Amino acid sequence: GHTGYLILGSFVFLAGLVDSMAGGGGLITLPAYIQFGLPLDILLGTNKLSSSLGTAVAAFKFLKELDFKKEFLFVLVFFAALGSFLGARAISMVPPHLLRYLLVVTLPPVVFFIISRHRFGLADRSGELGENTLLRRGGLISAGISFYDGMLGPGTGTFLAVALTRFCGYDLLKATALSKLLNLASNLSALATFLVIGTVDIRLGLGMGVVGMAGNYLGSHIALKKGAWVIRPMLFIVANALLIKLVWDMLR
């Protein structure tokens, strides 16, 4: 009924808000879609459609901040798309009823990782690494994390930002901006794969995508400094509440 859509919509909006600042929106949207009663076999595809729209808003906002070499971006985007395509193919071989178990096992460590991430990466030291090293490391990070994104996806943006800061020496702004672009490429690639396989509820995904875009837009505008402090506790509470609900439904 309408109530179900309203509840799902408010979770998706909240996820967009959280995701644009701290990453991890999928920790909220995936359990929310299950809660809404979306069949598991179209869960990931539909979630990819709505989150791609949301991520696009944040990516375009951040793209203005970027001064990366075009070739570098092209290579990383290519690897992100490839990894994600392979991940989406791999997960489509998994029987849908196992998805629930996968989520219950995967999501708690992801929640924990995002909450415990400290504000490192204040200085941009990427210049100290040669271009080839940056390409190699960046390519590996893009492909590996995007493979996970194609399979499940929650926390991808955060994993990317942290890995790019840690292994490529970017400051947090550059790493976050780059991670949004790669996240978008990865989302679109997985989405294309799911569309071809036919596992997307297009109407629901588009409707929730618009709601997610509104959340992302608002989140991008809230001061980032204040943002993280408000957001991590909120992400923690919402994600855990939904997880507990998932586990509870499985045990019943």
XYZ file of C-alpha atoms in Angstrom:
252
model
C 0.000 0.000 0.000
C 0.884 3.702 0.100
C 2.324 3.433 3.597
C 4.905 0.935 2.384
C 6.055 3.340 -0.336
C 6.222 6.215 2.144
C 8.332 4.237 4.589
C 10.623 2.946 1.830
C 10.871 6.466 0.386
C 11.897 7.974 3.711
C 14.620 5.327 4.145
C 15.892 5.930 0.608
C 15.939 9.704 1.201
C 17.842 9.212 4.450
C 20.249 6.850 2.678
C 20.960 9.485 0.008
C 21.615 12.096 2.666
C 23.978 9.797 4.550
C 25.643 8.408 1.432
C 26.614 11.769 -0.036
C 28.556 12.557 3.145
C 29.736 9.361 4.800
C 29.084 6.642 2.224
C 27.202 3.508 3.211
C 23.749 4.356 1.895
C 23.355 0.772 0.712
C 23.438 -0.337 4.345
C 20.064 1.378 4.608
C 18.526 0.818 1.165
C 19.093 -2.945 0.785
C 17.415 -3.957 4.063
C 14.712 -1.321 3.430
C 13.854 -2.874 0.050
C 13.691 -6.334 1.657
C 11.481 -4.895 4.382
C 9.255 -3.354 1.683
C 8.766 -6.877 0.314
C 10.755 -6.558 -2.906
C 11.540 -10.073 -4.217
C 15.192 -10.968 -3.638
C 15.894 -11.751 -7.277
C 15.278 -8.126 -8.304
C 16.636 -6.574 -5.107
C 20.172 -5.713 -6.246
C 19.215 -4.493 -9.708
C 16.488 -2.200 -8.400
C 18.774 -0.856 -5.683
C 21.460 -0.175 -8.315
C 19.003 1.852 -10.387
C 17.960 4.077 -7.490
C 21.488 4.466 -6.127
C 22.969 5.274 -9.554
C 20.659 8.272 -9.825
C 21.600 9.424 -6.336
C 25.328 8.896 -6.836
C 25.189 10.888 -10.096
C 24.104 13.988 -8.153
C 26.972 13.697 -5.674
C 29.469 12.822 -8.421
C 28.628 15.901 -10.486
C 28.855 18.114 -7.450
C 32.317 16.728 -6.638
C 33.533 16.679 -10.237
C 33.850 20.446 -10.139
C 36.607 19.999 -7.541
C 38.665 17.625 -9.672
C 41.858 18.421 -11.522
C 42.862 14.865 -12.448
C 44.404 13.983 -15.789
C 41.702 12.813 -18.209
C 43.662 9.677 -19.224
C 44.072 8.692 -15.582
C 40.328 9.044 -14.957
C 39.537 7.116 -18.132
C 41.677 4.134 -17.084
C 40.229 4.076 -13.555
C 36.652 4.381 -14.824
C 37.305 1.527 -17.260
C 38.565 -0.734 -14.446
C 35.652 0.247 -12.212
C 33.160 -0.633 -14.961
C 34.901 -3.926 -15.711
C 35.119 -5.010 -12.063
C 31.499 -4.143 -11.466
C 30.309 -5.995 -14.576
C 32.128 -9.138 -13.407
C 30.744 -8.780 -9.880
C 27.179 -8.408 -11.146
C 27.612 -11.487 -13.371
C 29.005 -13.459 -10.449
C 26.183 -12.553 -8.049
C 23.528 -13.392 -10.644
C 24.767 -16.994 -10.480
C 24.027 -17.081 -6.737
C 20.531 -18.372 -5.825
C 18.486 -15.367 -4.593
C 17.563 -16.931 -1.235
C 21.253 -16.976 -0.298
C 21.393 -13.189 -0.748
C 19.842 -12.622 2.644
C 22.569 -14.644 4.350
C 25.250 -12.875 2.340
C 23.880 -9.513 3.462
C 23.641 -10.522 7.103
C 27.265 -11.690 7.056
C 28.628 -8.761 5.051
C 26.820 -5.744 6.449
C 27.939 -5.738 10.119
C 31.679 -5.510 9.286
C 30.902 -2.785 6.739
C 28.929 -0.807 9.338
C 31.812 -1.191 11.749
C 34.406 -0.138 9.191
C 32.526 3.027 8.233
C 31.918 4.035 11.843
C 35.546 3.506 12.856
C 37.060 5.365 9.909
C 39.047 8.263 11.234
C 39.671 11.535 9.491
C 43.031 10.757 8.005
C 44.261 12.110 4.684
C 44.582 15.809 5.381
C 47.490 16.384 2.989
C 47.657 15.349 -0.662
C 50.838 13.302 -1.097
C 49.858 11.618 -4.367
C 52.500 13.660 -6.220
C 55.258 11.695 -4.466
C 54.213 8.551 -6.307
C 55.047 8.268 -10.008
C 52.242 8.317 -12.570
C 52.699 4.616 -13.325
C 52.472 3.653 -9.662
C 49.317 5.740 -9.278
C 47.794 4.104 -12.355
C 48.659 0.601 -11.172
C 47.410 1.103 -7.634
C 44.391 3.119 -8.702
C 43.461 0.514 -11.318
C 43.723 -2.363 -8.858
C 41.669 -0.513 -6.241
C 39.024 0.420 -8.853
C 38.674 -3.098 -10.210
C 38.735 -4.880 -6.844
C 36.329 -2.666 -4.934
C 34.008 -2.348 -7.950
C 33.831 -6.149 -8.161
C 32.391 -6.053 -4.635
C 30.130 -3.186 -5.744
C 28.700 -5.289 -8.580
C 28.066 -8.154 -6.150
C 26.555 -6.321 -3.177
C 27.711 -2.729 -2.947
C 27.093 -1.205 0.506
C 30.050 0.900 1.648
C 31.745 0.970 -1.764
C 32.200 4.747 -1.756
C 33.813 4.648 1.664
C 36.085 1.710 0.781
C 37.208 3.565 -2.346
C 37.876 6.832 -0.529
C 39.856 5.111 2.225
C 41.873 2.928 -0.180
C 42.697 5.864 -2.467
C 43.836 7.929 0.502
C 45.838 5.090 1.994
C 47.527 3.658 -1.129
C 47.540 6.594 -3.560
C 48.252 9.389 -1.092
C 45.280 11.609 -1.969
C 43.783 13.976 0.554
C 40.251 13.186 1.640
C 38.547 15.679 -0.664
C 40.292 14.353 -3.773
C 39.798 10.752 -2.678
C 36.097 11.342 -1.991
C 35.603 13.135 -5.301
C 37.383 10.351 -7.179
C 35.461 7.668 -5.291
C 32.129 9.269 -6.288
C 33.120 9.179 -9.967
C 34.283 5.547 -9.759
C 31.220 4.616 -7.737
C 29.039 6.081 -10.477
C 30.894 4.208 -13.239
C 30.655 1.007 -11.236
C 26.944 1.501 -10.498
C 26.106 2.160 -14.144
C 28.039 -0.896 -15.302
C 26.354 -3.195 -12.774
C 23.010 -1.608 -13.603
C 23.498 -2.281 -17.323
C 24.314 -5.903 -16.489
C 21.210 -6.288 -14.293
C 19.032 -4.631 -16.962
C 20.282 -7.077 -19.602
C 19.621 -10.020 -17.260
C 16.216 -8.452 -16.538
C 16.433 -8.236 -12.728
C 15.315 -4.636 -12.187
C 11.945 -3.227 -11.113
C 12.317 -0.144 -13.308
C 9.326 1.857 -12.057
C 10.164 1.373 -8.398
C 13.868 2.001 -9.026
C 13.227 5.257 -10.904
C 10.749 6.514 -8.316
C 13.105 5.776 -5.431
C 16.002 7.161 -7.480
C 14.356 10.589 -7.578
C 13.891 10.457 -3.799
C 17.529 9.397 -3.397
C 18.669 12.281 -5.607
C 16.880 14.733 -3.317
C 18.644 13.188 -0.316
C 22.048 13.312 -2.025
C 21.486 16.911 -3.067
C 20.628 18.010 0.445
C 23.483 15.981 1.944
C 26.064 17.465 -0.426
C 25.012 20.909 0.734
C 25.076 20.326 4.463
C 28.469 21.428 5.722
C 30.782 18.416 5.417
C 32.599 19.229 8.644
C 29.480 19.113 10.755
C 28.141 16.356 8.546
C 30.292 13.428 9.541
C 29.632 13.836 13.251
C 25.885 13.826 12.849
C 25.933 11.203 10.203
C 28.005 8.359 11.513
C 25.836 7.846 14.602
C 22.737 8.114 12.422
C 24.088 5.605 9.894
C 25.048 3.313 12.757
C 21.597 3.409 14.359
C 19.572 3.063 11.164
C 21.764 0.357 9.631
C 21.804 -1.688 12.823
C 18.068 -1.376 13.351
C 17.450 -2.659 9.823
C 20.002 -5.447 10.267
C 18.424 -6.620 13.494
C 15.081 -6.641 11.688
C 16.578 -8.746 8.857
C 18.036 -11.274 11.259
C 14.796 -11.346 13.280
C 12.759 -12.115 10.142
C 15.175 -14.872 9.167
C 14.993 -16.516 12.585
C 11.221 -16.387 12.840
